Short mmCIF file of C-alpha atoms in Angstrom, two decimals:
data_model
loop_
_atom_site.label_atom_id
_atom_site.label_comp_id
_atom_site.label_asym_id
_atom_site.label_seq_id
_atom_site.Cartn_x
_atom_site.Cartn_y
_atom_site.Cartn_z
CA MET A 1 26.17 -2.06 -9.80
CA MET A 2 24.38 0.70 -7.61
CA LYS A 3 23.07 2.51 -10.91
CA ASN A 4 21.40 -0.56 -11.90
CA LEU A 5 19.83 -1.24 -8.57
CA VAL A 6 18.52 2.56 -8.74
CA ARG A 7 17.08 1.53 -12.13
CA ILE A 8 15.31 -1.76 -11.07
CA LEU A 9 14.04 0.25 -7.84
CA VAL A 10 12.52 2.96 -10.14
CA LEU A 11 10.98 0.30 -12.73
CA LEU A 12 9.18 -1.31 -9.74
CA VAL A 13 7.35 1.55 -8.32
CA LEU A 14 7.12 3.76 -11.69
CA VAL A 15 3.74 4.90 -12.73
CA VAL A 16 2.85 8.18 -14.45
CA PHE A 17 0.69 10.60 -12.96
CA ASN A 18 -1.45 12.76 -15.21
CA SER A 19 -3.69 15.55 -14.29
CA CYS A 20 -6.51 14.95 -16.05
CA LYS A 21 -9.22 13.23 -13.55
CA ASP A 22 -12.61 11.88 -15.03
CA LYS A 23 -15.52 11.28 -12.96
CA LEU A 24 -14.48 13.51 -10.05
CA SER A 25 -17.14 15.05 -7.78
CA ASP A 26 -16.97 18.64 -8.07
CA GLN A 27 -15.85 20.22 -4.62
CA LYS A 28 -14.53 23.09 -2.88
CA SER A 29 -10.98 23.39 -2.11
CA GLU A 30 -11.55 23.70 1.59
CA ASP A 31 -12.87 20.23 1.46
CA VAL A 32 -9.11 18.91 0.64
CA LEU A 33 -6.61 18.61 2.95
CA TYR A 34 -3.57 20.53 1.86
CA LEU A 35 -0.15 19.28 3.38
CA ASP A 36 3.11 20.88 2.75
CA LEU A 37 5.96 18.83 4.26
CA ASP A 38 8.09 22.01 4.95
CA GLU A 39 5.23 23.32 7.01
CA ILE A 40 4.81 20.19 9.16
CA GLU A 41 7.02 19.99 12.44
CA SER A 42 9.33 17.17 12.45
CA ILE A 43 9.79 14.38 15.32
CA SER A 44 12.05 11.51 15.95
CA LYS A 45 11.44 7.99 16.62
CA ASP A 46 11.85 8.75 20.39
CA ASP A 47 8.37 10.85 19.85
CA LEU A 48 6.53 7.21 19.40
CA THR A 49 6.11 4.83 22.24
CA LEU A 50 6.13 1.19 21.79
CA VAL A 51 2.82 -0.36 23.09
CA ASP A 52 2.87 -3.83 21.76
CA VAL A 53 3.93 -6.26 19.20
CA VAL A 54 2.78 -9.35 17.39
CA PRO A 55 5.42 -11.66 16.07
CA LEU A 56 4.41 -13.51 12.83
CA GLU A 57 5.46 -17.09 13.18
CA THR A 58 7.93 -18.01 10.45
CA VAL A 59 8.42 -21.66 9.30
CA ASN A 60 9.73 -23.44 6.21
CA GLU A 61 6.25 -22.95 4.53
CA ASN A 62 6.02 -19.01 4.93
CA LEU A 63 9.58 -17.58 4.74
CA MET A 64 8.59 -13.77 3.88
CA GLY A 65 10.53 -10.63 2.82
CA GLN A 66 9.75 -7.16 3.65
CA ASP A 67 7.56 -5.93 1.16
CA LEU A 68 4.52 -7.53 2.68
CA ARG A 69 0.84 -6.47 2.01
CA ILE A 70 -1.07 -7.06 5.16
CA ARG A 71 -4.68 -6.84 6.02
CA PHE A 72 -6.74 -7.66 8.97
CA SER A 73 -10.33 -9.47 9.45
CA GLY A 74 -11.60 -10.07 12.88
CA ASP A 75 -9.20 -12.13 14.64
CA ARG A 76 -6.96 -13.02 11.52
CA ILE A 77 -4.03 -11.52 9.96
CA PHE A 78 -3.59 -11.97 6.19
CA VAL A 79 -0.10 -11.37 4.57
CA PHE A 80 1.10 -11.25 0.77
CA ASP A 81 4.75 -11.11 -0.08
CA GLU A 82 4.50 -8.76 -2.84
CA SER A 83 8.19 -9.51 -4.14
CA ILE A 84 7.33 -13.51 -4.16
CA GLN A 85 3.66 -13.48 -5.01
CA ASN A 86 3.39 -17.17 -4.18
CA ALA A 87 0.87 -17.48 -1.37
CA ILE A 88 -1.41 -15.64 1.23
CA ASN A 89 -0.27 -16.55 4.61
CA VAL A 90 -2.69 -16.37 7.41
CA PHE A 91 -2.09 -15.89 11.17
CA ASP A 92 -4.29 -15.38 14.18
CA LYS A 93 -4.28 -12.25 16.10
CA ASN A 94 -1.33 -13.25 18.29
CA GLY A 95 0.79 -14.21 15.23
CA LYS A 96 0.52 -18.00 15.14
CA PHE A 97 0.75 -19.23 11.69
CA MET A 98 -2.40 -20.72 10.45
CA GLY A 99 -1.43 -21.98 6.92
CA ASN A 100 -1.48 -20.82 3.47
CA ARG A 101 -4.96 -19.95 2.04
CA VAL A 102 -4.32 -20.00 -1.64
CA VAL A 103 -1.06 -20.86 -3.55
CA VAL A 104 0.32 -20.14 -7.13
CA GLY A 105 1.08 -23.21 -8.91
CA GLU A 106 -0.30 -25.79 -11.67
CA GLY A 107 -2.10 -28.46 -9.35
CA PRO A 108 -5.67 -28.28 -8.18
CA ASN A 109 -6.95 -25.52 -6.28
CA THR A 110 -3.91 -23.31 -7.35
CA VAL A 111 -3.92 -20.25 -9.58
CA THR A 112 -1.31 -19.19 -12.43
CA ARG A 113 -0.68 -15.88 -10.95
CA LEU A 114 -1.71 -13.92 -7.63
CA ILE A 115 -1.15 -9.90 -7.53
CA ASP A 116 -3.90 -8.91 -5.19
CA PHE A 117 -6.37 -9.99 -2.69
CA TYR A 118 -9.47 -8.85 -0.66
CA VAL A 119 -10.89 -10.21 2.68
CA SER A 120 -14.15 -8.97 4.20
CA SER A 121 -15.04 -8.07 7.81
CA THR A 122 -16.02 -11.91 8.14
CA GLY A 123 -12.93 -13.39 6.74
CA LYS A 124 -14.26 -14.15 3.29
CA LEU A 125 -11.04 -14.35 0.82
CA GLU A 126 -11.13 -13.29 -2.84
CA ILE A 127 -7.88 -13.12 -5.13
CA LEU A 128 -7.18 -11.56 -8.32
CA ASN A 129 -5.54 -13.79 -10.86
CA PRO A 130 -4.25 -11.48 -14.10
CA ILE A 131 -4.54 -13.65 -17.42
CA GLY A 132 -4.06 -12.60 -21.12
CA GLY A 133 -4.65 -8.77 -20.44
CA LYS A 134 -8.00 -9.67 -18.34
CA ALA A 135 -8.51 -10.47 -14.77
CA GLN A 136 -10.25 -13.30 -12.84
CA ILE A 137 -11.60 -13.16 -9.63
CA PHE A 138 -11.71 -16.38 -7.27
CA GLU A 139 -13.34 -16.79 -3.96
CA VAL A 140 -10.78 -19.05 -1.64
CA ASN A 141 -12.91 -21.45 0.99
CA GLU A 142 -11.43 -22.45 4.31
CA ASP A 143 -10.56 -25.77 2.63
CA ASN A 144 -8.32 -23.95 -0.04
CA SER A 145 -10.87 -25.02 -2.84
CA LEU A 146 -11.50 -22.14 -5.35
CA ASN A 147 -14.98 -20.95 -6.58
CA TYR A 148 -14.53 -19.17 -10.00
CA ARG A 149 -16.59 -15.72 -9.89
CA PHE A 150 -16.00 -13.81 -13.10
CA THR A 151 -13.59 -12.38 -15.60
CA VAL A 152 -13.39 -8.81 -16.72
CA ASP A 153 -11.78 -7.42 -19.76
CA TYR A 154 -9.51 -5.23 -17.87
CA SER A 155 -5.80 -5.35 -17.52
CA CYS A 156 -5.45 -4.41 -13.85
CA SER A 157 -2.75 -4.76 -10.99
CA SER A 158 -5.31 -4.21 -7.66
CA PHE A 159 -8.83 -4.71 -6.87
CA THR A 160 -11.34 -4.28 -3.82
CA LYS A 161 -14.84 -5.22 -3.05
CA LEU A 162 -17.59 -2.74 -2.20
CA PRO A 163 -20.38 -3.56 0.44
CA ASN A 164 -22.92 -3.86 -1.99
CA GLY A 165 -21.06 -6.75 -3.93
CA GLU A 166 -19.68 -4.46 -6.84
CA TYR A 167 -15.98 -4.23 -7.34
CA LEU A 168 -13.39 -1.63 -8.11
CA PHE A 169 -10.53 -2.41 -10.32
CA TYR A 170 -7.29 -0.12 -10.90
CA GLY A 171 -5.21 -0.48 -14.32
CA SER A 172 -2.73 2.40 -13.87
CA TYR A 173 -1.38 3.89 -17.02
CA ASN A 174 -0.88 0.67 -19.03
CA LEU A 175 -1.80 2.12 -22.65
CA PRO A 176 -3.18 0.91 -25.09
CA PHE A 177 -4.64 -1.77 -22.87
CA VAL A 178 -6.31 0.77 -20.47
CA SER A 179 -8.57 3.56 -21.20
CA HIS A 180 -9.41 4.57 -17.75
CA ARG A 181 -7.28 3.98 -14.63
CA MET A 182 -10.20 2.70 -12.76
CA ILE A 183 -13.43 0.84 -13.41
CA ARG A 184 -16.52 -0.38 -11.40
CA THR A 185 -18.10 -3.72 -11.98
CA ASP A 186 -20.98 -5.39 -10.88
CA SER A 187 -20.99 -8.85 -8.97
CA THR A 188 -20.57 -10.70 -12.65
CA GLY A 189 -17.86 -8.51 -13.84
CA ILE A 190 -20.01 -6.19 -16.22
CA VAL A 191 -18.71 -2.95 -16.10
CA LEU A 192 -20.71 -0.16 -14.80
CA GLU A 193 -18.71 2.92 -14.82
CA LYS A 194 -15.24 4.14 -15.55
CA TYR A 195 -13.14 6.57 -13.80
CA LEU A 196 -9.61 8.61 -14.26
CA GLU A 197 -9.46 8.77 -18.07
CA ASN A 198 -5.73 7.72 -19.31
CA THR A 199 -4.78 10.53 -21.55
CA TYR A 200 -1.14 9.86 -21.39
CA THR A 201 0.27 8.48 -24.69
CA ASN A 202 3.63 7.68 -24.34
CA LYS A 203 5.15 4.21 -23.73
CA MET A 204 4.55 2.75 -20.45
CA LEU A 205 5.21 -0.48 -18.51
CA PRO A 206 2.40 -2.65 -16.70
CA MET A 207 3.13 -2.01 -12.92
CA SER A 208 1.73 -3.42 -9.89
CA GLU A 209 1.07 -1.49 -6.55
CA ARG A 210 -1.33 -1.34 -3.71
CA ASN A 211 -3.95 1.42 -4.47
CA PHE A 212 -7.08 0.86 -2.15
CA PHE A 213 -7.20 1.25 1.35
CA ASP A 214 -10.04 0.61 3.57
CA THR A 215 -10.71 1.43 7.29
CA ASN A 216 -13.90 1.31 9.08
CA SER A 217 -16.02 0.97 5.99
CA ASN A 218 -14.41 4.00 4.36
CA LEU A 219 -12.40 3.34 1.13
CA TYR A 220 -9.45 5.48 -0.15
CA LEU A 221 -7.49 5.47 -3.21
CA ILE A 222 -3.91 6.47 -4.11
CA GLU A 223 -2.01 6.48 -7.34
CA THR A 224 1.92 6.51 -7.52
CA PHE A 225 3.48 9.76 -8.72
CA ASN A 226 -0.03 11.35 -7.86
CA ASN A 227 -0.04 13.83 -4.92
CA VAL A 228 -3.65 13.69 -4.60
CA GLY A 229 -5.45 10.85 -2.49
CA TYR A 230 -9.17 10.03 -2.86
CA GLN A 231 -12.03 8.74 -1.09
CA PHE A 232 -14.76 6.76 -2.71
CA ILE A 233 -18.22 7.90 -1.75
CA GLU A 234 -21.57 6.81 -3.45
CA ASN A 235 -19.91 5.81 -6.67
CA GLU A 236 -17.84 9.11 -6.83
CA LEU A 237 -14.10 9.72 -6.34
CA GLU A 238 -13.60 12.87 -4.05
CA ALA A 239 -10.26 14.28 -3.34
CA ILE A 240 -9.51 14.40 0.15
CA ILE A 241 -5.62 15.08 0.50
CA GLU A 242 -3.20 16.83 -1.43
CA VAL A 243 0.47 16.80 -0.68
CA ASP A 244 2.99 19.37 -1.94
CA PHE A 245 6.18 17.19 -3.06
CA GLY A 246 8.16 20.25 -3.30
CA ASN A 247 11.39 19.46 -5.36
CA TYR A 248 10.53 16.04 -5.93
CA ALA A 249 7.43 16.65 -7.89
CA ILE A 250 7.27 15.31 -11.38
CA PRO A 251 8.87 17.79 -13.68
CA THR A 252 6.45 18.99 -16.49
CA ARG A 253 8.76 17.70 -19.18
CA PHE A 254 8.40 14.24 -18.07
CA TRP A 255 4.86 13.94 -19.44
CA GLU A 256 6.40 14.63 -22.98
CA LEU A 257 8.77 11.57 -22.71
CA ASP A 258 8.28 7.92 -23.18
CA LEU A 259 9.65 6.14 -19.85
CA LEU A 260 12.58 4.53 -21.54
CA GLU A 261 13.50 7.24 -23.99
CA GLY A 262 14.37 9.94 -21.87
CA GLY A 263 11.76 9.59 -18.97
CA PHE A 264 13.54 7.39 -16.78
CA ASP A 265 16.71 9.31 -16.96
CA LEU A 266 14.92 12.55 -16.02
CA LEU A 267 13.47 11.08 -13.05
CA GLN A 268 16.79 9.41 -11.98
CA GLN A 269 18.68 12.93 -12.05
CA ASN A 270 15.75 14.88 -10.49
CA GLY A 271 14.57 12.17 -8.11
CA PHE A 272 10.86 11.94 -7.46
CA ALA A 273 8.03 11.47 -4.71
CA ASN A 274 4.86 9.61 -4.72
CA LEU A 275 2.13 8.64 -2.16
CA ASN A 276 2.25 4.87 -1.37
CA GLY A 277 0.06 4.49 1.79
CA TYR A 278 -2.78 6.04 3.47
CA PHE A 279 -4.55 4.57 6.64
CA LYS A 280 -7.09 6.52 8.39
CA ASN A 281 -9.78 6.00 11.24
CA GLU A 282 -11.92 8.47 13.27
CA LEU A 283 -8.84 9.14 15.64
CA ILE A 284 -5.70 9.33 13.61
CA SER A 285 -4.40 8.87 10.23
CA LEU A 286 -0.79 8.12 8.51
CA ILE A 287 0.07 9.09 5.11
CA SER A 288 3.43 7.29 3.80
CA ILE A 289 5.29 9.16 1.04
CA HIS A 290 8.18 7.28 -0.91
CA VAL A 291 11.04 9.75 -1.87
CA GLN A 292 13.71 8.42 -4.25
CA LYS A 293 16.90 10.48 -4.93
CA GLN A 294 20.41 10.14 -5.87
CA THR A 295 21.28 9.71 -2.31
CA GLY A 296 19.07 7.08 -1.56
CA ILE A 297 15.57 5.83 -0.82
CA SER A 298 13.50 7.35 2.27
CA LYS A 299 9.82 7.91 3.30
CA SER A 300 8.22 10.87 4.95
CA LEU A 301 5.63 9.68 7.16
CA ILE A 302 2.79 12.20 8.23
CA PHE A 303 1.05 11.25 11.46
CA ILE A 304 -2.38 13.44 11.92
CA ASN A 305 -4.58 13.52 15.05
CA GLU A 306 -8.09 13.79 13.42
CA LYS A 307 -9.65 15.30 16.27
CA SER A 308 -7.18 18.17 17.06
CA GLY A 309 -5.54 18.37 13.33
CA GLU A 310 -2.26 18.39 14.99
CA LYS A 311 0.30 16.79 12.57
CA ARG A 312 3.95 15.52 12.66
CA LEU A 313 6.47 14.42 10.18
CA LEU A 314 9.05 11.72 10.46
CA GLU A 315 11.79 10.78 8.01
CA THR A 316 12.91 7.21 7.77
CA ARG A 317 15.32 5.57 5.42
CA LEU A 318 15.40 2.26 3.69
CA LEU A 319 19.15 1.33 4.08
CA ASP A 320 19.95 2.35 7.62
CA ASP A 321 16.87 3.37 9.58
CA TYR A 322 13.70 1.20 8.66
CA LEU A 323 12.27 0.38 12.00
CA PHE A 324 9.26 2.47 10.79
CA TYR A 325 9.79 1.96 6.97
CA TYR A 326 6.87 -0.23 6.54
CA PRO A 327 3.63 1.55 7.88
CA ILE A 328 0.64 -1.01 7.63
CA GLY A 329 -2.21 0.49 9.28
CA VAL A 330 -3.84 2.39 12.38
CA GLU A 331 -5.80 0.63 15.12
CA GLY A 332 -7.78 2.98 17.53
CA ASN A 333 -4.97 5.46 18.63
CA GLN A 334 -2.01 3.22 17.59
CA PHE A 335 0.01 3.24 14.44
CA LEU A 336 0.93 -0.14 13.07
CA PHE A 337 4.45 -0.96 11.44
CA LEU A 338 6.21 -3.93 10.13
CA THR A 339 9.61 -4.66 10.78
CA TYR A 340 11.61 -7.66 11.71
CA ARG A 341 13.06 -8.90 15.19
CA SER A 342 16.61 -8.21 14.37
CA THR A 343 15.75 -4.56 13.71
CA LEU A 344 13.49 -4.31 16.50
CA LEU A 345 16.39 -5.35 18.88
CA GLU A 346 18.95 -3.23 17.15
CA ASP A 347 17.01 -0.20 17.68
CA TYR A 348 15.61 -0.63 21.08
CA GLY A 349 18.37 -2.74 22.70
CA ASN A 350 16.40 -3.05 25.81
CA LEU A 351 12.78 -3.60 24.97
CA PRO A 352 10.29 -1.62 27.37
CA SER A 353 8.48 -4.34 29.27
CA ASP A 354 9.09 -8.06 30.02
CA ASN A 355 5.81 -8.63 28.27
CA ILE A 356 7.13 -7.52 25.02
CA ARG A 357 10.51 -9.15 25.58
CA SER A 358 8.84 -12.68 26.01
CA LYS A 359 6.84 -12.21 22.73
CA VAL A 360 10.01 -11.91 20.33
CA PRO A 361 12.52 -14.97 21.71
CA GLU A 362 15.32 -15.78 19.27
CA LYS A 363 14.42 -18.49 16.88
CA GLU A 364 15.79 -20.34 13.71
CA TYR A 365 14.79 -17.58 11.33
CA ASP A 366 14.55 -14.01 11.78
CA TYR A 367 10.88 -13.19 11.55
CA PRO A 368 8.48 -10.16 10.86
CA VAL A 369 7.03 -8.24 13.79
CA ILE A 370 4.09 -5.79 13.80
CA LEU A 371 4.70 -2.71 15.94
CA LYS A 372 1.69 -1.21 17.84
CA MET A 373 3.00 2.46 18.18
CA GLN A 374 1.44 5.52 20.09
CA ALA A 375 2.24 9.32 19.85
CA ASN A 376 3.64 10.76 23.00
CA TYR A 377 4.72 14.10 21.47
CA GLU A 378 1.20 15.43 22.39
CA ASN A 379 1.80 15.07 26.07
CA ASN A 380 4.91 17.01 25.81
#
């Protein structure tokens, strides 16, 4: 049973990395931050201080799991459960549930599928509805009515909107439907440019993952199994980070195999690593690396002080140590994580202040809690 579980987990995250990168800006290697995990000083959970919490109110209408895609806009928090994919839940800045903004279904003002969403700084919500190898974009009004925007002839799993009204779509390695892993369109869905040519020719499954991370008007792109992270600047992709995965880098032989005809078994035997989160502002950044091996699943979290360049590494495990397993962003000098009330109490026992304790009372359901953490190792 455990073997089947590992297979399922691999298939959920699997995307193939290819070294061919189309439409990348020429740049000097010193412009890229190179990170070797073995050379970064390790820290423990005690080196992060709990500053505040935001409990997300949980009711029958919004029961959520742990794989939550969270975006912030003004005084609102938008939450999409990636495992259920049935709605977008909206909360105020204190975690009070404000209702669902879009629902998957067959009735009026519903969509057939929901795999990603974009929310502007003013709270304007748009969603991605894949249909028949194409992608539909809808605008969601405050009353949950839908405005159809356009359909683009591109099989994709994620998208984002640029300040000028154009869009970026990411399609992964899903041949023969995707010739390039990313495209840019105008506001009506007309393709303007293609990026990251897809030259992997073996059999691949369509995958879904979060690829776009935006902070303070800066837009970043990561790909599963690609150890390079990019910034999108002036219609160009520029590599800005490169991580050495060491023993968990993808073997060269993998690129010669079909996923279900040797490729999967090779990964299961050797283990693998991939970037799965990149959050950055002018003060700090947080890089999340998913690591899967025979002994279990873990994450390597890299904390960076953007002013001093100081770096630290925290290892956290899915099964028994997941207080910080789900990073969701950065805010000022604070790192944001998602956990559950039960996990928070189990790890901390006695919470650090009456104010925090009062925010996480026992309720009918265990519920998600956003943690706001601050690094204290720099004061040591």
